[in-house]
Amino acid sequence: MNDVKIGVIGLGYVGLPLAVEFARKFPVIGFDIKTGRVTELRNGHDSTLEVDDDNLQSVLVDNFKFQISNIKTQTGLFLTDNLNDIRSCNYYIVTVPTPIDKYKRPDLTPLIKASESIGNVLKRGDIVIYESTVYPGATEEDCVPVLEKFSGLKFNVDFFCGFSPERINPGDKEHTFTTIKKVTSGSTPETARKVDDLYKAVVKAGTHMAPSLKVAEAAKVIENSQRDLNIAFVNELAKIFNIMGIDTLEVLKAAGTKWNFLPFRPGLVGGHCIGVDPYYLTHKAQEIGYHPEVILSGRRINDSMGTYVASQVVKLMIKKGFTVAGSNVLVLGITFKENCPDIRNSRVIDVIEELRDFGCNVDVYDPWANPEEVRAEYDIDLIANSKFNIQNLAKKYDAVVLAVAHNQFLNMDLRELGNGKSVIYDVKGVISHADGRL
């Protein structure tokens, strides 16, 4: 594989860790349309915290020292926002996001735009590998026509495609790109072998070669759909046991003593995977005339949990004699998961908006989230880190909601944030002095 030169399209949570690992063995050109992101990475820092600075800097190559478009054998990571710089690559790996729109429909805009860009630089013999989560058939039905249109080349004659679904778990330093088995596939048997060999060169956990692009696409989308359904089940159990006055976590602990009981816990289901991917599968199912009942039922339950949490907080406040309208509520955490700065599709926003609908004044504190990103995405001004002092807050709160279990929150006595009789609600089930929890 001496002639391999890889272009990675999209340098976010998925693309950057992949680019860094490939850069240890091959010349890699990382491309992103966001100039600020490219500048940040050139300076040796990743604001997503998926790659630590030392790791990133160990593979970075000075773009000014080498003519980037002429790199042949120099291993390392070159970074650019100039499309022409990736023209000399022969493998293109697409790692752009695939979100849903406000109607829960797949939004392939980033994927189509990335395909257009690649089409403008595609050459005979090149291989385009998609990692972005899609519904089965999207690569051949949606992406390939764009590649053909913008390149003037013919699929499986002049150029070829692969699909190797991303398995990055943001914030997880144990299960990383090289330690998670990789599913690979190709549009022809020869392409499948080439794609598999490429990933085998860097993925220590090995690979699984799927027999077709559609199988690989389907495998990814059901991984997260399965998790979504299991969480929906325990979320529904939490609602039932709450009415019955039974502690859900104690029930799960008892049931978990059986060897084959799956250890899922209730909670808010957000992020760019579990809360999104099932809609890609249901969209395709409905397109071919099948109405998926179980998957959509699970989605409805999980999408309703934010408003459920808010209603439980309000009920507890009423029981303690608070006037809900005009009350002060503190929400701890806005990212979609603990110890991670990723705010994409965070369902904490549902809790916040519902509390505001009840008339509450809601403050939000999150030491992991980027304040500018939160303001742009959710129109929320976070409490500044410099102003958050548990002993000397400007005001005490009538209710405190632990929404995300960041390490910084675990050793806090949340009662100190309150006014003496405040409601403490624990969404994550990690504190002992809570008045309520899922």
GROMACS .gro file of C-alpha atoms in nm:
model
  438
    1MET     CA    1   0.000   0.000   0.000
    2ASN     CA    2   0.289   0.234  -0.080
    3ASP     CA    3   0.084   0.447  -0.318
    4VAL     CA    4  -0.192   0.535  -0.067
    5LYS     CA    5  -0.270   0.904  -0.017
    6ILE     CA    6  -0.579   0.976   0.190
    7GLY     CA    7  -0.806   1.279   0.194
    8VAL     CA    8  -1.034   1.306   0.498
    9ILE     CA    9  -1.340   1.524   0.437
   10GLY     CA   10  -1.466   1.672   0.764
   11LEU     CA   11  -1.246   1.715   1.072
   12GLY     CA   12  -1.496   1.684   1.355
   13TYR     CA   13  -1.552   1.419   1.623
   14VAL     CA   14  -1.521   1.138   1.368
   15GLY     CA   15  -1.283   1.272   1.105
   16LEU     CA   16  -1.003   1.405   1.321
   17PRO     CA   17  -0.929   1.088   1.527
   18LEU     CA   18  -0.940   0.886   1.203
   19ALA     CA   19  -0.708   1.128   1.022
   20VAL     CA   20  -0.457   1.128   1.309
   21GLU     CA   21  -0.431   0.749   1.318
   22PHE     CA   22  -0.403   0.709   0.941
   23ALA     CA   23  -0.137   0.982   0.938
   24ARG     CA   24   0.097   0.758   1.136
   25LYS     CA   25   0.128   0.526   0.834
   26PHE     CA   26   0.018   0.728   0.530
   27PRO     CA   27   0.020   1.082   0.396
   28VAL     CA   28  -0.317   1.227   0.500
   29ILE     CA   29  -0.470   1.558   0.396
   30GLY     CA   30  -0.749   1.668   0.626
   31PHE     CA   31  -1.002   1.900   0.462
   32ASP     CA   32  -1.270   2.107   0.632
   33ILE     CA   33  -1.478   2.396   0.499
   34LYS     CA   34  -1.448   2.578   0.834
   35THR     CA   35  -1.134   2.788   0.818
   36GLY     CA   36  -1.141   2.845   1.194
   37ARG     CA   37  -1.139   2.471   1.258
   38VAL     CA   38  -0.842   2.419   1.026
   39THR     CA   39  -0.652   2.706   1.192
   40GLU     CA   40  -0.722   2.566   1.538
   41LEU     CA   41  -0.593   2.222   1.440
   42ARG     CA   42  -0.286   2.365   1.267
   43ASN     CA   43  -0.207   2.529   1.600
   44GLY     CA   44  -0.212   2.185   1.760
   45HIS     CA   45  -0.538   2.201   1.957
   46ASP     CA   46  -0.868   2.013   1.919
   47SER     CA   47  -1.158   2.192   2.090
   48THR     CA   48  -1.373   1.876   2.074
   49LEU     CA   49  -1.116   1.710   2.305
   50GLU     CA   50  -1.136   1.386   2.107
   51VAL     CA   51  -0.764   1.406   2.031
   52ASP     CA   52  -0.530   1.542   2.297
   53ASP     CA   53  -0.283   1.810   2.194
   54ASP     CA   54   0.029   1.592   2.221
   55ASN     CA   55  -0.128   1.323   2.004
   56LEU     CA   56  -0.236   1.573   1.741
   57GLN     CA   57   0.096   1.754   1.735
   58SER     CA   58   0.284   1.426   1.696
   59VAL     CA   59   0.149   1.379   1.341
   60LEU     CA   60   0.109   1.738   1.223
   61VAL     CA   61   0.326   1.840   0.929
   62ASP     CA   62   0.411   2.201   0.856
   63ASN     CA   63   0.203   2.285   0.551
   64PHE     CA   64   0.444   2.561   0.454
   65LYS     CA   65   0.748   2.332   0.462
   66PHE     CA   66   0.602   2.096   0.204
   67GLN     CA   67   0.403   2.164  -0.111
   68ILE     CA   68   0.084   1.998   0.010
   69SER     CA   69  -0.051   1.897  -0.331
   70ASN     CA   70   0.277   1.727  -0.421
   71ILE     CA   71   0.309   1.510  -0.111
   72LYS     CA   72   0.380   1.153  -0.221
   73THR     CA   73   0.534   0.949   0.058
   74GLN     CA   74   0.572   1.189   0.350
   75THR     CA   75   0.356   1.044   0.630
   76GLY     CA   76   0.175   1.281   0.861
   77LEU     CA   77  -0.129   1.504   0.872
   78PHE     CA   78  -0.163   1.805   0.644
   79LEU     CA   79  -0.457   2.039   0.704
   80THR     CA   80  -0.640   2.260   0.455
   81ASP     CA   81  -0.961   2.439   0.367
   82ASN     CA   82  -0.861   2.457   0.001
   83LEU     CA   83  -1.033   2.190  -0.209
   84ASN     CA   84  -0.754   2.186  -0.468
   85ASP     CA   85  -0.511   2.058  -0.202
   86ILE     CA   86  -0.684   1.719  -0.192
   87ARG     CA   87  -0.686   1.671  -0.570
   88SER     CA   88  -0.384   1.437  -0.560
   89CYS     CA   89  -0.543   1.190  -0.312
   90ASN     CA   90  -0.655   0.846  -0.428
   91TYR     CA   91  -0.864   0.754  -0.122
   92TYR     CA   92  -1.129   0.996   0.003
   93ILE     CA   93  -1.293   0.929   0.340
   94VAL     CA   94  -1.613   1.125   0.412
   95THR     CA   95  -1.687   1.191   0.780
   96VAL     CA   96  -1.938   1.477   0.767
   97PRO     CA   97  -2.246   1.483   0.996
   98THR     CA   98  -2.583   1.342   0.886
   99PRO     CA   99  -2.843   1.517   1.103
  100ILE     CA  100  -3.221   1.527   1.091
  101ASP     CA  101  -3.437   1.832   1.025
  102LYS     CA  102  -3.710   1.974   1.251
  103TYR     CA  103  -3.957   1.726   1.102
  104LYS     CA  104  -3.731   1.429   1.200
  105ARG     CA  105  -3.639   1.365   0.838
  106PRO     CA  106  -3.283   1.281   0.726
  107ASP     CA  107  -3.086   1.587   0.618
  108LEU     CA  108  -2.828   1.472   0.365
  109THR     CA  109  -2.716   1.826   0.277
  110PRO     CA  110  -2.364   1.795   0.429
  111LEU     CA  111  -2.320   1.455   0.264
  112ILE     CA  112  -2.431   1.580  -0.078
  113LYS     CA  113  -2.210   1.890  -0.051
  114ALA     CA  114  -1.912   1.671   0.042
  115SER     CA  115  -1.986   1.446  -0.257
  116GLU     CA  116  -1.998   1.749  -0.485
  117SER     CA  117  -1.658   1.863  -0.356
  118ILE     CA  118  -1.503   1.521  -0.410
  119GLY     CA  119  -1.662   1.495  -0.753
  120ASN     CA  120  -1.475   1.809  -0.854
  121VAL     CA  121  -1.137   1.648  -0.780
  122LEU     CA  122  -1.213   1.279  -0.849
  123LYS     CA  123  -0.985   1.087  -1.088
  124ARG     CA  124  -0.989   0.746  -1.252
  125GLY     CA  125  -0.907   0.469  -1.008
  126ASP     CA  126  -0.997   0.670  -0.695
  127ILE     CA  127  -1.199   0.520  -0.408
  128VAL     CA  128  -1.450   0.722  -0.205
  129ILE     CA  129  -1.529   0.576   0.139
  130TYR     CA  130  -1.827   0.704   0.335
  131GLU     CA  131  -1.832   0.682   0.715
  132SER     CA  132  -2.133   0.906   0.780
  133THR     CA  133  -2.441   0.725   0.913
  134VAL     CA  134  -2.710   0.684   0.647
  135TYR     CA  135  -3.002   0.458   0.561
  136PRO     CA  136  -2.933   0.142   0.357
  137GLY     CA  137  -2.882   0.235  -0.007
  138ALA     CA  138  -2.786   0.601   0.042
  139THR     CA  139  -2.430   0.565  -0.089
  140GLU     CA  140  -2.540   0.422  -0.424
  141GLU     CA  141  -2.871   0.605  -0.453
  142ASP     CA  142  -2.784   0.953  -0.325
  143CYS     CA  143  -2.405   0.996  -0.326
  144VAL     CA  144  -2.287   0.810  -0.637
  145PRO     CA  145  -2.505   1.011  -0.880
  146VAL     CA  146  -2.353   1.330  -0.740
  147LEU     CA  147  -2.001   1.194  -0.777
  148GLU     CA  148  -2.075   1.094  -1.137
  149LYS     CA  149  -2.233   1.430  -1.220
  150PHE     CA  150  -1.950   1.645  -1.089
  151SER     CA  151  -1.662   1.422  -1.201
  152GLY     CA  152  -1.792   1.309  -1.541
  153LEU     CA  153  -1.673   0.959  -1.445
  154LYS     CA  154  -1.865   0.631  -1.431
  155PHE     CA  155  -1.922   0.442  -1.106
  156ASN     CA  156  -1.750   0.101  -1.079
  157VAL     CA  157  -1.572   0.168  -1.405
  158ASP     CA  158  -1.368   0.484  -1.342
  159PHE     CA  159  -1.409   0.522  -0.966
  160PHE     CA  160  -1.530   0.307  -0.677
  161CYS     CA  161  -1.695   0.342  -0.338
  162GLY     CA  162  -1.669   0.191   0.007
  163PHE     CA  163  -1.872   0.223   0.324
  164SER     CA  164  -1.720   0.183   0.671
  165PRO     CA  165  -1.955   0.319   0.938
  166GLU     CA  166  -1.805   0.535   1.211
  167ARG     CA  167  -1.810   0.397   1.563
  168ILE     CA  168  -1.672   0.693   1.755
  169ASN     CA  169  -1.815   0.741   2.104
  170PRO     CA  170  -1.750   1.108   2.195
  171GLY     CA  171  -1.566   1.151   2.523
  172ASP     CA  172  -1.478   0.780   2.550
  173LYS     CA  173  -1.101   0.740   2.593
  174GLU     CA  174  -1.119   0.361   2.620
  175HIS     CA  175  -1.316   0.269   2.308
  176THR     CA  176  -1.135   0.466   2.039
  177PHE     CA  177  -1.094   0.449   1.662
  178THR     CA  178  -0.817   0.187   1.674
  179THR     CA  179  -0.968  -0.028   1.951
  180ILE     CA  180  -1.317  -0.079   1.803
  181LYS     CA  181  -1.364  -0.345   1.535
  182LYS     CA  182  -1.435  -0.180   1.201
  183VAL     CA  183  -1.702  -0.286   0.953
  184THR     CA  184  -1.584  -0.238   0.594
  185SER     CA  185  -1.735  -0.286   0.248
  186GLY     CA  186  -1.678  -0.199  -0.116
  187SER     CA  187  -1.877  -0.154  -0.435
  188THR     CA  188  -1.683  -0.437  -0.604
  189PRO     CA  189  -1.503  -0.738  -0.454
  190GLU     CA  190  -1.164  -0.585  -0.535
  191THR     CA  191  -1.264  -0.250  -0.383
  192ALA     CA  192  -1.392  -0.426  -0.070
  193ARG     CA  193  -1.051  -0.589  -0.025
  194LYS     CA  194  -0.869  -0.259  -0.075
  195VAL     CA  195  -1.092  -0.080   0.175
  196ASP     CA  196  -1.054  -0.362   0.426
  197ASP     CA  197  -0.675  -0.364   0.387
  198LEU     CA  198  -0.664   0.013   0.437
  199TYR     CA  199  -0.844  -0.003   0.772
  200LYS     CA  200  -0.659  -0.316   0.881
  201ALA     CA  201  -0.337  -0.117   0.858
  202VAL     CA  202  -0.441   0.105   1.151
  203VAL     CA  203  -0.731  -0.056   1.341
  204LYS     CA  204  -0.579  -0.282   1.607
  205ALA     CA  205  -0.914  -0.446   1.685
  206GLY     CA  206  -0.942  -0.578   1.330
  207THR     CA  207  -1.213  -0.554   1.068
  208HIS     CA  208  -1.530  -0.726   0.950
  209MET     CA  209  -1.581  -0.719   0.574
  210ALA     CA  210  -1.952  -0.693   0.495
  211PRO     CA  211  -2.073  -0.843   0.164
  212SER     CA  212  -2.217  -0.515   0.032
  213LEU     CA  213  -2.243  -0.143   0.092
  214LYS     CA  214  -2.608  -0.181   0.197
  215VAL     CA  215  -2.527  -0.442   0.460
  216ALA     CA  216  -2.262  -0.214   0.612
  217GLU     CA  217  -2.501   0.083   0.604
  218ALA     CA  218  -2.777  -0.120   0.768
  219ALA     CA  219  -2.544  -0.257   1.037
  220LYS     CA  220  -2.458   0.092   1.156
  221VAL     CA  221  -2.810   0.225   1.167
  222ILE     CA  222  -2.943  -0.072   1.367
  223GLU     CA  223  -2.662  -0.052   1.626
  224ASN     CA  224  -2.800   0.274   1.760
  225SER     CA  225  -3.164   0.183   1.696
  226GLN     CA  226  -3.119  -0.119   1.922
  227ARG     CA  227  -2.974   0.099   2.200
  228ASP     CA  228  -3.252   0.352   2.152
  229LEU     CA  229  -3.520   0.086   2.198
  230ASN     CA  230  -3.357  -0.057   2.509
  231ILE     CA  231  -3.334   0.287   2.668
  232ALA     CA  232  -3.695   0.357   2.572
  233PHE     CA  233  -3.796   0.039   2.754
  234VAL     CA  234  -3.630   0.144   3.080
  235ASN     CA  235  -3.761   0.499   3.039
  236GLU     CA  236  -4.112   0.358   3.024
  237LEU     CA  237  -4.036   0.142   3.326
  238ALA     CA  238  -3.923   0.457   3.512
  239LYS     CA  239  -4.259   0.622   3.443
  240ILE     CA  240  -4.450   0.315   3.559
  241PHE     CA  241  -4.243   0.261   3.875
  242ASN     CA  242  -4.261   0.630   3.963
  243ILE     CA  243  -4.642   0.605   3.975
  244MET     CA  244  -4.609   0.293   4.188
  245GLY     CA  245  -4.361   0.456   4.426
  246ILE     CA  246  -4.082   0.210   4.340
  247ASP     CA  247  -3.717   0.311   4.289
  248THR     CA  248  -3.637   0.226   3.927
  249LEU     CA  249  -3.261   0.203   3.979
  250GLU     CA  250  -3.309  -0.043   4.266
  251VAL     CA  251  -3.531  -0.254   4.040
  252LEU     CA  252  -3.268  -0.252   3.765
  253LYS     CA  253  -2.997  -0.340   4.016
  254ALA     CA  254  -3.197  -0.640   4.135
  255ALA     CA  255  -3.285  -0.754   3.783
  256GLY     CA  256  -2.921  -0.711   3.682
  257THR     CA  257  -2.818  -1.001   3.903
  258LYS     CA  258  -2.935  -1.232   3.623
  259TRP     CA  259  -2.650  -1.306   3.380
  260ASN     CA  260  -2.835  -1.211   3.062
  261PHE     CA  261  -3.014  -0.895   3.180
  262LEU     CA  262  -2.899  -0.593   2.975
  263PRO     CA  263  -2.772  -0.303   3.193
  264PHE     CA  264  -2.955  -0.006   3.039
  265ARG     CA  265  -3.061   0.291   3.249
  266PRO     CA  266  -3.328   0.559   3.201
  267GLY     CA  267  -3.229   0.904   3.080
  268LEU     CA  268  -3.238   1.173   2.813
  269VAL     CA  269  -3.145   1.035   2.472
  270GLY     CA  270  -2.965   1.296   2.263
  271GLY     CA  271  -2.647   1.330   2.066
  272HIS     CA  272  -2.574   1.277   1.699
  273CYS     CA  273  -2.622   0.898   1.701
  274ILE     CA  274  -2.882   0.729   1.923
  275GLY     CA  275  -3.130   1.016   1.904
  276VAL     CA  276  -3.089   1.056   1.527
  277ASP     CA  277  -2.997   0.731   1.351
  278PRO     CA  278  -3.330   0.549   1.404
  279TYR     CA  279  -3.503   0.819   1.197
  280TYR     CA  280  -3.280   0.730   0.901
  281LEU     CA  281  -3.402   0.371   0.915
  282THR     CA  282  -3.769   0.461   0.966
  283HIS     CA  283  -3.753   0.714   0.681
  284LYS     CA  284  -3.630   0.448   0.441
  285ALA     CA  285  -3.880   0.193   0.569
  286GLN     CA  286  -4.170   0.433   0.510
  287GLU     CA  287  -4.032   0.519   0.168
  288ILE     CA  288  -4.060   0.153   0.064
  289GLY     CA  289  -4.411   0.123   0.210
  290TYR     CA  290  -4.352  -0.023   0.557
  291HIS     CA  291  -4.458   0.161   0.872
  292PRO     CA  292  -4.213   0.075   1.154
  293GLU     CA  293  -4.413   0.062   1.475
  294VAL     CA  294  -4.161  -0.054   1.737
  295ILE     CA  295  -3.877   0.180   1.636
  296LEU     CA  296  -4.102   0.489   1.620
  297SER     CA  297  -4.267   0.398   1.948
  298GLY     CA  298  -3.926   0.392   2.114
  299ARG     CA  299  -3.842   0.727   1.959
  300ARG     CA  300  -4.165   0.883   2.088
  301ILE     CA  301  -4.093   0.766   2.442
  302ASN     CA  302  -3.736   0.893   2.440
  303ASP     CA  303  -3.825   1.223   2.277
  304SER     CA  304  -4.085   1.282   2.551
  305MET     CA  305  -3.848   1.240   2.846
  306GLY     CA  306  -3.741   1.605   2.867
  307THR     CA  307  -4.095   1.726   2.923
  308TYR     CA  308  -4.151   1.438   3.166
  309VAL     CA  309  -3.850   1.539   3.374
  310ALA     CA  310  -3.967   1.902   3.383
  311SER     CA  311  -4.318   1.799   3.493
  312GLN     CA  312  -4.173   1.588   3.775
  313VAL     CA  313  -3.962   1.880   3.896
  314VAL     CA  314  -4.268   2.106   3.894
  315LYS     CA  315  -4.476   1.852   4.090
  316LEU     CA  316  -4.207   1.826   4.355
  317MET     CA  317  -4.188   2.205   4.379
  318ILE     CA  318  -4.564   2.230   4.428
  319LYS     CA  319  -4.551   1.964   4.701
  320LYS     CA  320  -4.289   2.173   4.882
  321GLY     CA  321  -4.507   2.480   4.862
  322PHE     CA  322  -4.326   2.674   4.591
  323THR     CA  323  -4.505   2.902   4.349
  324VAL     CA  324  -4.380   2.765   4.020
  325ALA     CA  325  -4.425   3.077   3.805
  326GLY     CA  326  -4.136   3.309   3.879
  327SER     CA  327  -3.933   3.044   4.062
  328ASN     CA  328  -3.559   3.014   4.006
  329VAL     CA  329  -3.430   2.684   3.867
  330LEU     CA  330  -3.069   2.582   3.801
  331VAL     CA  331  -2.997   2.317   3.536
  332LEU     CA  332  -2.654   2.156   3.562
  333GLY     CA  333  -2.529   2.043   3.221
  334ILE     CA  334  -2.628   2.114   2.861
  335THR     CA  335  -2.404   1.873   2.666
  336PHE     CA  336  -2.564   1.552   2.541
  337LYS     CA  337  -2.349   1.333   2.768
  338GLU     CA  338  -2.110   1.357   3.060
  339ASN     CA  339  -1.748   1.476   3.037
  340CYS     CA  340  -1.783   1.575   2.674
  341PRO     CA  341  -1.823   1.922   2.511
  342ASP     CA  342  -2.061   1.798   2.239
  343ILE     CA  343  -2.393   1.986   2.252
  344ARG     CA  344  -2.542   1.845   1.930
  345ASN     CA  345  -2.903   1.732   1.969
  346SER     CA  346  -2.885   1.760   2.348
  347ARG     CA  347  -3.227   1.680   2.493
  348VAL     CA  348  -3.153   1.884   2.805
  349ILE     CA  349  -3.297   2.171   2.603
  350ASP     CA  350  -3.639   2.002   2.627
  351VAL     CA  351  -3.621   2.018   3.007
  352ILE     CA  352  -3.519   2.384   2.997
  353GLU     CA  353  -3.790   2.490   2.751
  354GLU     CA  354  -4.062   2.304   2.940
  355LEU     CA  355  -3.959   2.463   3.271
  356ARG     CA  356  -3.968   2.803   3.103
  357ASP     CA  357  -4.316   2.725   2.972
  358PHE     CA  358  -4.419   2.672   3.335
  359GLY     CA  359  -4.293   3.024   3.407
  360CYS     CA  360  -3.964   2.931   3.574
  361ASN     CA  361  -3.653   3.145   3.548
  362VAL     CA  362  -3.393   2.893   3.433
  363ASP     CA  363  -3.016   2.933   3.464
  364VAL     CA  364  -2.781   2.681   3.304
  365TYR     CA  365  -2.425   2.594   3.404
  366ASP     CA  366  -2.192   2.361   3.217
  367PRO     CA  367  -1.813   2.375   3.256
  368TRP     CA  368  -1.763   2.152   2.948
  369ALA     CA  369  -1.976   2.336   2.693
  370ASN     CA  370  -1.855   2.621   2.473
  371PRO     CA  371  -2.067   2.927   2.565
  372GLU     CA  372  -2.062   3.067   2.211
  373GLU     CA  373  -2.179   2.735   2.064
  374VAL     CA  374  -2.459   2.709   2.320
  375ARG     CA  375  -2.572   3.063   2.248
  376ALA     CA  376  -2.571   3.000   1.873
  377GLU     CA  377  -2.747   2.662   1.895
  378TYR     CA  378  -2.996   2.714   2.177
  379ASP     CA  379  -3.002   3.090   2.246
  380ILE     CA  380  -2.892   3.029   2.605
  381ASP     CA  381  -2.631   3.227   2.796
  382LEU     CA  382  -2.448   2.993   3.031
  383ILE     CA  383  -2.338   3.098   3.378
  384ALA     CA  384  -1.971   3.182   3.333
  385ASN     CA  385  -1.722   2.948   3.500
  386SER     CA  386  -1.567   3.243   3.681
  387LYS     CA  387  -1.904   3.332   3.834
  388PHE     CA  388  -2.005   2.983   3.946
  389ASN     CA  389  -1.906   2.948   4.309
  390ILE     CA  390  -2.120   2.705   4.501
  391GLN     CA  391  -2.063   2.897   4.825
  392ASN     CA  392  -2.121   3.248   4.690
  393LEU     CA  393  -2.387   3.231   4.421
  394ALA     CA  394  -2.565   3.558   4.354
  395LYS     CA  395  -2.896   3.381   4.419
  396LYS     CA  396  -3.020   3.058   4.566
  397TYR     CA  397  -3.243   2.828   4.364
  398ASP     CA  398  -3.586   2.680   4.429
  399ALA     CA  399  -3.494   2.373   4.226
  400VAL     CA  400  -3.169   2.222   4.098
  401VAL     CA  401  -3.176   1.972   3.812
  402LEU     CA  402  -2.869   1.755   3.759
  403ALA     CA  403  -2.912   1.688   3.386
  404VAL     CA  404  -2.560   1.574   3.292
  405ALA     CA  405  -2.328   1.381   3.524
  406HIS     CA  406  -2.003   1.570   3.461
  407ASN     CA  407  -1.729   1.475   3.705
  408GLN     CA  408  -1.734   1.831   3.841
  409PHE     CA  409  -2.090   1.777   3.968
  410LEU     CA  410  -2.051   1.438   4.133
  411ASN     CA  411  -1.895   1.555   4.458
  412MET     CA  412  -2.110   1.865   4.498
  413ASP     CA  413  -2.369   1.889   4.771
  414LEU     CA  414  -2.639   2.033   4.548
  415ARG     CA  415  -2.838   2.141   4.854
  416GLU     CA  416  -2.588   2.423   4.897
  417LEU     CA  417  -2.717   2.567   4.569
  418GLY     CA  418  -3.068   2.589   4.711
  419ASN     CA  419  -3.257   2.800   4.958
  420GLY     CA  420  -3.294   2.545   5.235
  421LYS     CA  421  -3.595   2.353   5.103
  422SER     CA  422  -3.511   2.337   4.733
  423VAL     CA  423  -3.607   2.049   4.506
  424ILE     CA  424  -3.306   1.844   4.395
  425TYR     CA  425  -3.385   1.635   4.088
  426ASP     CA  426  -3.130   1.383   3.960
  427VAL     CA  427  -3.181   1.285   3.596
  428LYS     CA  428  -2.874   1.058   3.598
  429GLY     CA  429  -2.933   0.874   3.925
  430VAL     CA  430  -2.590   0.949   4.071
  431ILE     CA  431  -2.655   1.152   4.389
  432SER     CA  432  -2.789   1.021   4.718
  433HIS     CA  433  -2.963   1.334   4.847
  434ALA     CA  434  -3.202   1.388   4.554
  435ASP     CA  435  -3.574   1.447   4.607
  436GLY     CA  436  -3.650   1.278   4.277
  437ARG     CA  437  -3.483   1.096   3.992
  438LEU     CA  438  -3.557   0.896   3.682
   0.00000   0.00000   0.00000
